[in-house]
mmCIF file of C-alpha atoms in Angstrom:
data_model
loop_
_atom_site.group_PDB
_atom_site.id
_atom_site.type_symbol
_atom_site.label_atom_id
_atom_site.label_comp_id
_atom_site.label_asym_id
_atom_site.label_seq_id
_atom_site.Cartn_x
_atom_site.Cartn_y
_atom_site.Cartn_z
ATOM 1 C CA UNK F 2 -12.043 48.426 -72.286
ATOM 2 C CA UNK F 3 -10.127 51.186 -69.655
ATOM 3 C CA UNK F 4 -8.483 50.509 -68.130
ATOM 4 C CA UNK F 5 -8.409 51.186 -64.009
ATOM 5 C CA UNK F 6 -5.494 51.978 -61.112
ATOM 6 C CA UNK F 7 -4.686 49.281 -58.996
ATOM 7 C CA UNK F 8 -6.321 50.453 -55.327
ATOM 8 C CA UNK F 9 -5.891 48.327 -53.347
ATOM 9 C CA UNK F 10 -3.657 44.793 -53.330
ATOM 10 C CA UNK F 11 -3.854 42.056 -50.235
ATOM 11 C CA UNK F 12 -1.068 39.752 -49.196
ATOM 12 C CA UNK F 13 -1.070 36.733 -47.742
ATOM 13 C CA UNK F 14 2.225 36.538 -44.951
ATOM 14 C CA UNK F 15 4.968 38.571 -44.018
ATOM 15 C CA UNK F 16 8.232 36.554 -45.181
ATOM 16 C CA UNK F 17 10.496 38.702 -47.020
ATOM 17 C CA UNK F 18 9.214 37.785 -50.119
ATOM 18 C CA UNK F 19 5.871 39.334 -49.436
ATOM 19 C CA UNK F 20 7.745 42.655 -47.271
ATOM 20 C CA UNK F 21 9.519 43.749 -49.917
ATOM 21 C CA UNK F 22 6.527 43.021 -52.447
ATOM 22 C CA UNK F 23 4.555 45.538 -49.792
ATOM 23 C CA UNK F 24 7.150 48.076 -50.029
ATOM 24 C CA UNK F 25 6.724 48.185 -53.499
ATOM 25 C CA UNK F 26 3.581 48.558 -53.806
ATOM 26 C CA UNK F 27 3.163 50.801 -50.961
ATOM 27 C CA UNK F 28 5.082 53.150 -52.752
ATOM 28 C CA UNK F 29 2.912 53.696 -55.864
ATOM 29 C CA UNK F 30 0.167 54.771 -53.622
ATOM 30 C CA UNK F 31 -0.919 51.813 -52.951
ATOM 31 C CA UNK F 32 -3.860 50.584 -50.574
ATOM 32 C CA UNK F 33 -1.346 47.891 -48.727
ATOM 33 C CA UNK F 34 -3.445 44.931 -46.239
ATOM 34 C CA UNK F 35 -0.549 42.400 -45.074
ATOM 35 C CA UNK F 36 -2.387 39.677 -43.166
ATOM 36 C CA UNK F 37 0.773 36.882 -41.413
ATOM 37 C CA UNK F 38 -0.563 33.618 -39.734
ATOM 38 C CA UNK F 39 1.820 34.607 -36.576
ATOM 39 C CA UNK F 40 1.971 37.128 -34.705
ATOM 40 C CA UNK F 41 6.173 37.777 -34.773
ATOM 41 C CA UNK F 42 8.973 37.478 -36.750
ATOM 42 C CA UNK F 43 10.894 34.612 -36.257
ATOM 43 C CA UNK F 44 13.849 35.369 -34.981
ATOM 44 C CA UNK F 45 15.863 32.239 -36.165
ATOM 45 C CA UNK F 46 17.822 33.503 -39.532
ATOM 46 C CA UNK F 47 16.656 30.768 -42.249
ATOM 47 C CA UNK F 48 18.108 31.326 -45.381
ATOM 48 C CA UNK F 49 22.197 32.881 -45.985
ATOM 49 C CA UNK F 50 22.131 35.233 -47.748
ATOM 50 C CA UNK F 51 20.344 37.836 -50.521
ATOM 51 C CA UNK F 52 22.277 37.125 -54.117
ATOM 52 C CA UNK F 53 22.558 39.782 -56.331
ATOM 53 C CA UNK F 54 18.985 39.991 -57.990
ATOM 54 C CA UNK F 55 17.787 40.180 -54.050
ATOM 55 C CA UNK F 56 19.303 43.376 -53.684
ATOM 56 C CA UNK F 57 18.133 45.107 -56.431
ATOM 57 C CA UNK F 58 14.833 44.407 -55.305
ATOM 58 C CA UNK F 59 15.924 45.412 -51.726
ATOM 59 C CA UNK F 60 17.284 48.516 -53.502
ATOM 60 C CA UNK F 61 13.951 49.680 -55.675
ATOM 61 C CA UNK F 62 11.626 49.120 -51.226
ATOM 62 C CA UNK F 63 14.568 51.880 -50.494
ATOM 63 C CA UNK F 64 15.423 49.193 -47.381
ATOM 64 C CA UNK F 65 19.001 48.806 -48.889
ATOM 65 C CA UNK F 66 20.323 50.038 -46.856
ATOM 66 C CA UNK F 67 18.980 49.459 -43.457
ATOM 67 C CA UNK F 68 20.213 45.504 -44.909
ATOM 68 C CA UNK F 69 22.926 46.273 -45.518
ATOM 69 C CA UNK F 70 22.915 48.459 -41.637
ATOM 70 C CA UNK F 71 22.464 45.811 -39.978
ATOM 71 C CA UNK F 72 23.794 42.991 -41.732
ATOM 72 C CA UNK F 73 26.684 41.699 -43.102
ATOM 73 C CA UNK F 74 28.840 41.101 -46.463
ATOM 74 C CA UNK F 75 30.507 38.026 -46.373
ATOM 75 C CA UNK F 76 34.122 37.899 -48.182
ATOM 76 C CA UNK F 77 32.902 34.660 -49.991
ATOM 77 C CA UNK F 78 31.518 31.017 -50.019
ATOM 78 C CA UNK F 79 34.346 27.257 -50.592
ATOM 79 C CA UNK F 80 33.406 23.830 -51.589
ATOM 80 C CA UNK F 81 35.650 21.244 -49.213
ATOM 81 C CA UNK F 82 36.890 18.288 -48.719
ATOM 82 C CA UNK F 83 35.939 16.702 -45.024
ATOM 83 C CA UNK F 84 39.545 17.190 -43.688
ATOM 84 C CA UNK F 85 39.194 20.875 -44.453
ATOM 85 C CA UNK F 86 41.169 21.178 -47.777
ATOM 86 C CA UNK F 87 39.647 23.019 -50.623
ATOM 87 C CA UNK F 88 38.359 22.557 -53.355
ATOM 88 C CA UNK F 89 36.622 26.105 -54.776
ATOM 89 C CA UNK F 90 35.442 29.093 -54.072
ATOM 90 C CA UNK F 91 33.767 32.436 -55.004
ATOM 91 C CA UNK F 92 34.661 35.890 -53.412
ATOM 92 C CA UNK F 93 31.023 37.662 -53.271
ATOM 93 C CA UNK F 94 29.435 40.286 -51.313
ATOM 94 C CA UNK F 95 25.514 39.345 -50.072
ATOM 95 C CA UNK F 96 23.075 40.511 -47.467
ATOM 96 C CA UNK F 97 21.803 38.462 -45.145
ATOM 97 C CA UNK F 98 18.240 38.421 -43.562
ATOM 98 C CA UNK F 99 17.394 40.603 -40.385
ATOM 99 C CA UNK F 100 13.850 42.799 -40.454
ATOM 100 C CA UNK F 101 11.935 43.544 -37.226
ATOM 101 C CA UNK F 102 8.777 43.934 -37.572
ATOM 102 C CA UNK F 103 5.515 44.426 -35.605
ATOM 103 C CA UNK F 104 2.407 41.297 -36.700
ATOM 104 C CA UNK F 105 -0.852 40.751 -35.092
ATOM 105 C CA UNK F 106 -1.852 37.495 -36.013
ATOM 106 C CA UNK F 107 -4.528 36.446 -38.797
ATOM 107 C CA UNK F 108 -5.330 33.430 -40.753
ATOM 108 C CA UNK F 109 -6.912 33.178 -44.035
ATOM 109 C CA UNK F 110 -10.447 30.894 -43.355
ATOM 110 C CA UNK F 111 -11.054 31.276 -47.655
ATOM 111 C CA UNK F 112 -10.403 33.460 -50.706
ATOM 112 C CA UNK F 113 -13.067 34.059 -53.239
ATOM 113 C CA UNK F 114 -13.501 36.563 -56.251
ATOM 114 C CA UNK F 115 -15.237 38.090 -59.683
ATOM 115 C CA UNK F 116 -14.746 39.451 -62.183
ATOM 116 C CA UNK F 117 -14.280 42.994 -59.749
ATOM 117 C CA UNK F 118 -13.134 41.375 -57.419
ATOM 118 C CA UNK F 119 -10.970 39.536 -54.803
ATOM 119 C CA UNK F 120 -11.304 39.322 -51.032
ATOM 120 C CA UNK F 121 -10.352 36.854 -48.067
ATOM 121 C CA UNK F 122 -12.041 35.996 -45.086
ATOM 122 C CA UNK F 123 -9.716 36.465 -42.183
ATOM 123 C CA UNK F 124 -10.331 34.938 -38.597
ATOM 124 C CA UNK F 125 -8.145 37.919 -37.020
ATOM 125 C CA UNK F 126 -7.839 38.727 -32.480
ATOM 126 C CA UNK F 127 -11.617 40.378 -32.808
ATOM 127 C CA UNK F 128 -13.292 37.582 -34.908
ATOM 128 C CA UNK F 129 -14.051 36.688 -38.826
ATOM 129 C CA UNK F 130 -13.333 39.457 -40.748
ATOM 130 C CA UNK F 131 -14.214 39.901 -44.903
ATOM 131 C CA UNK F 132 -12.241 42.083 -47.064
ATOM 132 C CA UNK F 133 -11.922 42.795 -50.678
ATOM 133 C CA UNK F 134 -9.431 44.097 -53.361
ATOM 134 C CA UNK F 135 -8.047 44.851 -56.890
ATOM 135 C CA UNK F 136 -5.467 42.007 -55.753
ATOM 136 C CA UNK F 137 -4.524 38.998 -53.851
ATOM 137 C CA UNK F 138 -1.320 37.567 -54.320
ATOM 138 C CA UNK F 139 -0.739 35.100 -51.638
ATOM 139 C CA UNK F 140 3.210 34.986 -50.461
ATOM 140 C CA UNK F 141 3.159 32.538 -47.577
ATOM 141 C CA UNK F 142 5.144 29.932 -48.401
ATOM 142 C CA UNK F 143 5.541 26.143 -48.949
ATOM 143 C CA UNK F 144 2.048 25.564 -46.758
ATOM 144 C CA UNK F 145 0.481 28.141 -48.394
ATOM 145 C CA UNK F 146 -3.223 28.492 -48.006
ATOM 146 C CA UNK F 147 -4.287 30.046 -51.496
ATOM 147 C CA UNK F 148 -2.129 28.292 -52.685
ATOM 148 C CA UNK F 149 -4.468 25.245 -51.644
ATOM 149 C CA UNK F 150 -7.488 27.707 -52.116
ATOM 150 C CA UNK F 151 -7.022 28.004 -55.541
ATOM 151 C CA UNK F 152 -5.509 23.806 -56.763
ATOM 152 C CA UNK F 153 -6.923 22.056 -53.792
ATOM 153 C CA UNK F 154 -3.623 19.145 -52.191
ATOM 154 C CA UNK F 155 -1.886 19.645 -56.317
ATOM 155 C CA UNK F 156 1.121 21.117 -56.667
ATOM 156 C CA UNK F 157 3.255 19.225 -58.828
ATOM 157 C CA UNK F 158 7.079 17.412 -58.708
ATOM 158 C CA UNK F 159 8.567 15.738 -55.867
ATOM 159 C CA UNK F 160 10.126 15.005 -52.437
ATOM 160 C CA UNK F 161 13.766 14.000 -52.886
ATOM 161 C CA UNK F 162 14.551 10.880 -51.238
ATOM 162 C CA UNK F 163 16.629 13.055 -48.871
ATOM 163 C CA UNK F 164 16.860 14.463 -45.587
ATOM 164 C CA UNK F 165 18.225 17.025 -43.964
ATOM 165 C CA UNK F 166 18.729 18.998 -40.472
ATOM 166 C CA UNK F 167 18.778 22.568 -39.770
ATOM 167 C CA UNK F 168 20.331 23.954 -37.571
ATOM 168 C CA UNK F 169 21.517 28.036 -36.044
ATOM 169 C CA UNK F 170 24.484 27.372 -33.550
ATOM 170 C CA UNK F 171 26.461 29.418 -32.024
ATOM 171 C CA UNK F 172 29.877 28.519 -30.456
ATOM 172 C CA UNK F 173 32.987 29.981 -29.068
ATOM 173 C CA UNK F 174 34.531 28.400 -31.818
ATOM 174 C CA UNK F 175 31.974 28.788 -34.626
ATOM 175 C CA UNK F 176 32.074 32.969 -33.763
ATOM 176 C CA UNK F 177 33.652 34.803 -36.761
ATOM 177 C CA UNK F 178 37.531 37.000 -36.628
ATOM 178 C CA UNK F 179 37.049 38.848 -39.463
ATOM 179 C CA UNK F 180 35.192 38.770 -43.313
ATOM 180 C CA UNK F 181 37.302 35.294 -44.601
ATOM 181 C CA UNK F 182 38.215 33.948 -40.987
ATOM 182 C CA UNK F 183 37.189 32.275 -38.070
ATOM 183 C CA UNK F 184 38.102 32.171 -34.643
ATOM 184 C CA UNK F 185 40.527 28.797 -34.091
ATOM 185 C CA UNK F 186 41.435 29.091 -38.197
ATOM 186 C CA UNK F 187 44.428 26.010 -37.727
ATOM 187 C CA UNK F 188 41.218 23.905 -36.311
ATOM 188 C CA UNK F 189 38.896 25.735 -38.614
ATOM 189 C CA UNK F 190 40.878 25.091 -41.229
ATOM 190 C CA UNK F 191 40.775 28.743 -42.534
ATOM 191 C CA UNK F 192 37.134 28.186 -43.320
ATOM 192 C CA UNK F 193 35.318 30.932 -45.033
ATOM 193 C CA UNK F 194 31.795 32.460 -44.208
ATOM 194 C CA UNK F 195 30.065 30.324 -46.641
ATOM 195 C CA UNK F 196 31.307 26.306 -46.669
ATOM 196 C CA UNK F 197 29.595 23.434 -49.201
ATOM 197 C CA UNK F 198 31.938 20.412 -47.717
ATOM 198 C CA UNK F 199 31.391 17.646 -50.611
ATOM 199 C CA UNK F 200 31.309 13.661 -48.996
ATOM 200 C CA UNK F 201 29.358 10.522 -50.129
ATOM 201 C CA UNK F 202 28.433 10.630 -46.307
ATOM 202 C CA UNK F 203 29.246 13.915 -44.013
ATOM 203 C CA UNK F 204 28.100 16.640 -46.138
ATOM 204 C CA UNK F 205 26.470 19.333 -44.827
ATOM 205 C CA UNK F 206 26.973 23.381 -44.876
ATOM 206 C CA UNK F 207 28.120 25.756 -42.686
ATOM 207 C CA UNK F 208 26.950 29.329 -43.314
ATOM 208 C CA UNK F 209 27.888 32.798 -40.875
ATOM 209 C CA UNK F 210 24.717 34.492 -40.994
ATOM 210 C CA UNK F 211 24.575 37.264 -38.685
ATOM 211 C CA UNK F 212 27.616 39.604 -37.395
ATOM 212 C CA UNK F 213 27.592 38.345 -33.792
ATOM 213 C CA UNK F 214 27.998 35.315 -35.098
ATOM 214 C CA UNK F 215 25.308 33.026 -35.519
ATOM 215 C CA UNK F 216 25.668 30.156 -38.589
ATOM 216 C CA UNK F 217 23.384 28.555 -39.945
ATOM 217 C CA UNK F 218 24.672 24.533 -40.025
ATOM 218 C CA UNK F 219 22.358 22.456 -42.841
ATOM 219 C CA UNK F 220 23.327 18.284 -42.963
ATOM 220 C CA UNK F 221 22.218 15.451 -43.785
ATOM 221 C CA UNK F 222 21.110 12.207 -41.947
ATOM 222 C CA UNK F 223 18.903 8.836 -42.539
ATOM 223 C CA UNK F 224 15.510 9.302 -44.115
ATOM 224 C CA UNK F 225 12.246 7.848 -41.813
ATOM 225 C CA UNK F 226 13.913 8.637 -38.544
ATOM 226 C CA UNK F 227 11.270 10.226 -36.164
ATOM 227 C CA UNK F 228 11.454 14.581 -35.401
ATOM 228 C CA UNK F 229 12.181 12.880 -32.216
ATOM 229 C CA UNK F 230 15.364 10.695 -33.627
ATOM 230 C CA UNK F 231 16.918 13.404 -35.557
ATOM 231 C CA UNK F 232 17.009 16.042 -32.548
ATOM 232 C CA UNK F 233 18.472 13.026 -30.811
ATOM 233 C CA UNK F 234 21.475 12.041 -32.898
ATOM 234 C CA UNK F 235 22.074 16.243 -32.960
ATOM 235 C CA UNK F 236 25.063 16.246 -30.884
ATOM 236 C CA UNK F 237 26.862 13.174 -32.129
ATOM 237 C CA UNK F 238 26.883 14.086 -36.050
ATOM 238 C CA UNK F 239 28.136 17.264 -34.505
ATOM 239 C CA UNK F 240 31.070 16.402 -33.406
ATOM 240 C CA UNK F 241 31.944 13.944 -36.521
ATOM 241 C CA UNK F 242 30.829 16.741 -39.007
ATOM 242 C CA UNK F 243 32.465 19.712 -38.565
ATOM 243 C CA UNK F 244 35.967 19.894 -37.538
ATOM 244 C CA UNK F 245 37.795 20.168 -33.800
ATOM 245 C CA UNK F 246 35.154 17.800 -32.910
ATOM 246 C CA UNK F 247 32.621 19.712 -30.771
ATOM 247 C CA UNK F 248 30.470 18.188 -27.694
ATOM 248 C CA UNK F 249 27.932 19.863 -26.781
ATOM 249 C CA UNK F 250 29.159 22.173 -24.017
ATOM 250 C CA UNK F 251 31.054 24.503 -26.185
ATOM 251 C CA UNK F 252 28.338 25.089 -28.789
ATOM 252 C CA UNK F 253 24.586 27.458 -28.451
ATOM 253 C CA UNK F 254 21.719 25.356 -30.690
ATOM 254 C CA UNK F 255 19.758 28.219 -31.713
ATOM 255 C CA UNK F 256 17.181 25.920 -33.291
ATOM 256 C CA UNK F 257 17.019 22.676 -35.258
ATOM 257 C CA UNK F 258 14.796 22.067 -38.409
ATOM 258 C CA UNK F 259 14.007 18.853 -39.787
ATOM 259 C CA UNK F 260 13.375 19.055 -43.779
ATOM 260 C CA UNK F 261 12.423 17.074 -46.484
ATOM 261 C CA UNK F 262 14.202 17.873 -49.362
ATOM 262 C CA UNK F 263 10.973 19.538 -51.790
ATOM 263 C CA UNK F 264 11.253 20.293 -55.823
ATOM 264 C CA UNK F 265 8.036 21.568 -56.489
ATOM 265 C CA UNK F 266 6.118 24.218 -58.158
ATOM 266 C CA UNK F 267 1.786 24.877 -58.372
ATOM 267 C CA UNK F 268 0.407 24.389 -62.188
ATOM 268 C CA UNK F 269 -0.342 28.307 -62.630
ATOM 269 C CA UNK F 270 1.066 31.414 -60.822
ATOM 270 C CA UNK F 271 -2.439 32.839 -61.439
ATOM 271 C CA UNK F 272 -6.187 32.329 -60.984
ATOM 272 C CA UNK F 273 -8.150 35.626 -62.689
ATOM 273 C CA UNK F 274 -7.326 38.367 -59.064
ATOM 274 C CA UNK F 275 -5.522 35.896 -57.143
ATOM 275 C CA UNK F 276 -2.258 35.957 -57.439
ATOM 276 C CA UNK F 277 1.287 32.907 -55.722
ATOM 277 C CA UNK F 278 4.705 34.185 -55.263
ATOM 278 C CA UNK F 279 7.681 33.122 -54.196
ATOM 279 C CA UNK F 280 7.588 29.622 -51.996
ATOM 280 C CA UNK F 281 3.828 30.121 -52.445
ATOM 281 C CA UNK F 282 4.164 28.532 -56.089
ATOM 282 C CA UNK F 283 7.888 27.656 -56.395
ATOM 283 C CA UNK F 284 9.726 25.519 -54.113
ATOM 284 C CA UNK F 285 13.360 23.898 -54.466
ATOM 285 C CA UNK F 286 16.653 22.695 -52.202
ATOM 286 C CA UNK F 287 18.226 25.315 -50.070
ATOM 287 C CA UNK F 288 21.737 24.677 -51.737
ATOM 288 C CA UNK F 289 22.801 27.677 -53.527
ATOM 289 C CA UNK F 290 20.006 29.993 -52.020
ATOM 290 C CA UNK F 291 18.097 29.853 -55.112
ATOM 291 C CA UNK F 292 14.865 29.412 -53.232
ATOM 292 C CA UNK F 293 14.736 33.044 -51.231
ATOM 293 C CA UNK F 294 15.939 34.799 -54.299
ATOM 294 C CA UNK F 295 14.025 33.196 -56.704
ATOM 295 C CA UNK F 296 11.124 34.181 -54.391
ATOM 296 C CA UNK F 297 12.394 37.991 -53.999
ATOM 297 C CA UNK F 298 12.493 38.367 -58.070
ATOM 298 C CA UNK F 299 8.963 36.782 -58.905
ATOM 299 C CA UNK F 300 7.715 39.575 -56.617
ATOM 300 C CA UNK F 301 10.282 42.397 -59.183
ATOM 301 C CA UNK F 302 8.445 41.144 -61.413
ATOM 302 C CA UNK F 303 5.074 41.059 -60.171
ATOM 303 C CA UNK F 304 5.245 44.235 -58.920
ATOM 304 C CA UNK F 305 6.895 45.436 -62.262
ATOM 305 C CA UNK F 306 3.023 44.015 -63.868
ATOM 306 C CA UNK F 307 0.816 45.435 -61.895
ATOM 307 C CA UNK F 308 2.660 48.900 -62.139
ATOM 308 C CA UNK F 309 1.676 48.736 -66.349
ATOM 309 C CA UNK F 310 -1.564 47.756 -65.129
ATOM 310 C CA UNK F 311 -1.755 50.476 -62.397
ATOM 311 C CA UNK F 312 -0.211 52.921 -65.160
ATOM 312 C CA UNK F 313 -2.747 51.800 -68.023
ATOM 313 C CA UNK F 314 0.381 50.549 -70.296
ATOM 314 C CA UNK F 315 -1.010 47.459 -70.436
ATOM 315 C CA UNK F 316 -4.093 44.917 -69.913
ATOM 316 C CA UNK F 317 -4.082 41.866 -67.351
ATOM 317 C CA UNK F 318 -2.838 40.174 -69.659
ATOM 318 C CA UNK F 319 0.482 41.156 -68.870
ATOM 319 C CA UNK F 320 0.233 38.469 -65.139
ATOM 320 C CA UNK F 321 -0.202 35.572 -68.033
ATOM 321 C CA UNK F 322 2.343 36.341 -68.957
ATOM 322 C CA UNK F 323 4.074 36.222 -66.063
ATOM 323 C CA UNK F 324 2.996 32.960 -64.373
ATOM 324 C CA UNK F 325 3.989 31.857 -67.951
ATOM 325 C CA UNK F 326 7.777 34.096 -67.998
ATOM 326 C CA UNK F 327 8.639 33.266 -63.951
ATOM 327 C CA UNK F 328 7.086 29.228 -64.568
ATOM 328 C CA UNK F 329 9.553 28.938 -67.430
ATOM 329 C CA UNK F 330 12.723 30.183 -64.865
ATOM 330 C CA UNK F 331 11.643 26.989 -62.577
ATOM 331 C CA UNK F 332 11.679 24.734 -64.463
ATOM 332 C CA UNK F 333 14.926 26.155 -66.252
ATOM 333 C CA UNK F 334 16.641 27.770 -64.069
ATOM 334 C CA UNK F 335 15.988 27.311 -61.023
ATOM 335 C CA UNK F 336 15.012 23.433 -61.354
ATOM 336 C CA UNK F 337 18.343 21.571 -62.874
ATOM 337 C CA UNK F 338 20.744 24.739 -60.912
ATOM 338 C CA UNK F 339 19.108 23.917 -57.099
ATOM 339 C CA UNK F 340 19.374 20.054 -57.681
ATOM 340 C CA UNK F 341 22.612 20.525 -58.811
ATOM 341 C CA UNK F 342 24.084 21.874 -56.003
ATOM 342 C CA UNK F 343 22.726 19.880 -53.934
ATOM 343 C CA UNK F 344 24.760 16.921 -56.011
ATOM 344 C CA UNK F 345 27.671 18.314 -56.927
ATOM 345 C CA UNK F 346 28.194 18.036 -52.012
ATOM 346 C CA UNK F 347 27.760 14.190 -51.926
ATOM 347 C CA UNK F 348 27.439 12.409 -55.721
ATOM 348 C CA UNK F 349 31.774 12.266 -56.658
ATOM 349 C CA UNK F 350 34.546 12.330 -55.468
ATOM 350 C CA UNK F 351 36.112 14.918 -52.891
ATOM 351 C CA UNK F 352 40.036 14.557 -54.391
ATOM 352 C CA UNK F 353 37.920 15.268 -58.088
ATOM 353 C CA UNK F 354 35.497 17.532 -57.386
ATOM 354 C CA UNK F 355 37.342 20.335 -58.604
ATOM 355 C CA UNK F 356 38.391 19.119 -62.103
ATOM 356 C CA UNK F 357 34.787 17.831 -62.348
ATOM 357 C CA UNK F 358 33.876 20.771 -61.720
ATOM 358 C CA UNK F 359 30.803 21.956 -64.690
ATOM 359 C CA UNK F 360 29.644 25.538 -62.668
ATOM 360 C CA UNK F 361 29.130 27.357 -59.073
ATOM 361 C CA UNK F 362 26.119 28.147 -57.298
ATOM 362 C CA UNK F 363 24.667 31.909 -57.763
#
């Protein structure tokens, strides 16, 4: 069978993975249409950094230097006891997610395909439209419409019996003074840019995510409460958890999101001309940055596979290999490592953590 160059790809989901994949494909002369249910980019960071695998794809997409200019390179990350005592750390250079763009809201209604093309029925500001392409790729997150169209409610895995509260906060006490220390360093025990506090009850993560002093603080709370109760409990838990016992008038809370931790993987990442990538195909907890990094690594592998087809170097079975290999990477690396990262925060004696540690994140 004669192989044909790819003319058009539709990407559903304008998060980091969808945008990077769109850039990679467009740079090869492929027409790309990118759809998202939102009308603007979410301006509250949800991820802390780009690991090296993701930085490689930023470079290939041609936006690495822009990311470096807009972001910052943290000095490293550290594990600490609840009183701030240093357990272990590692220096590194990573980049935050901080990209603006203009978007128009589009909601995917249904997806179809045959042997020659795939298509979407899309609700747009001007009405329902049917859009066709060689491939449709779902990069539309944990609640992926594309995945549901392929597999219904099936998303194998589990919801962990744990509740976390992800917050973004800005404060004079939390503003970074330089790349390694923050203001009121004696109070904050010389916190680095990324900190994982180990404790059986009062574990949390505090990570600086922007140059102007926005921090991501994620902590655990008791399962089973309502969203309203989790929000109401935030001030007292901040005061209990964070060094200096800050009161609400000492910081500006810019975002709070209670959510469950998921460890899930779709049955397949390819069904004919419809493919999945990033959170649409697999989920893991947030500790260690493996969700964002894994998602961007997915789109890099998918891009290489599509280029094999586009340039006549491979047939479509390479997309099955993409699915098989990326599923194996999730099962053998992302899932067990992310579980271990989370467990390391609460399920060990903090005073023995350094001796007992079997490895580091990232």
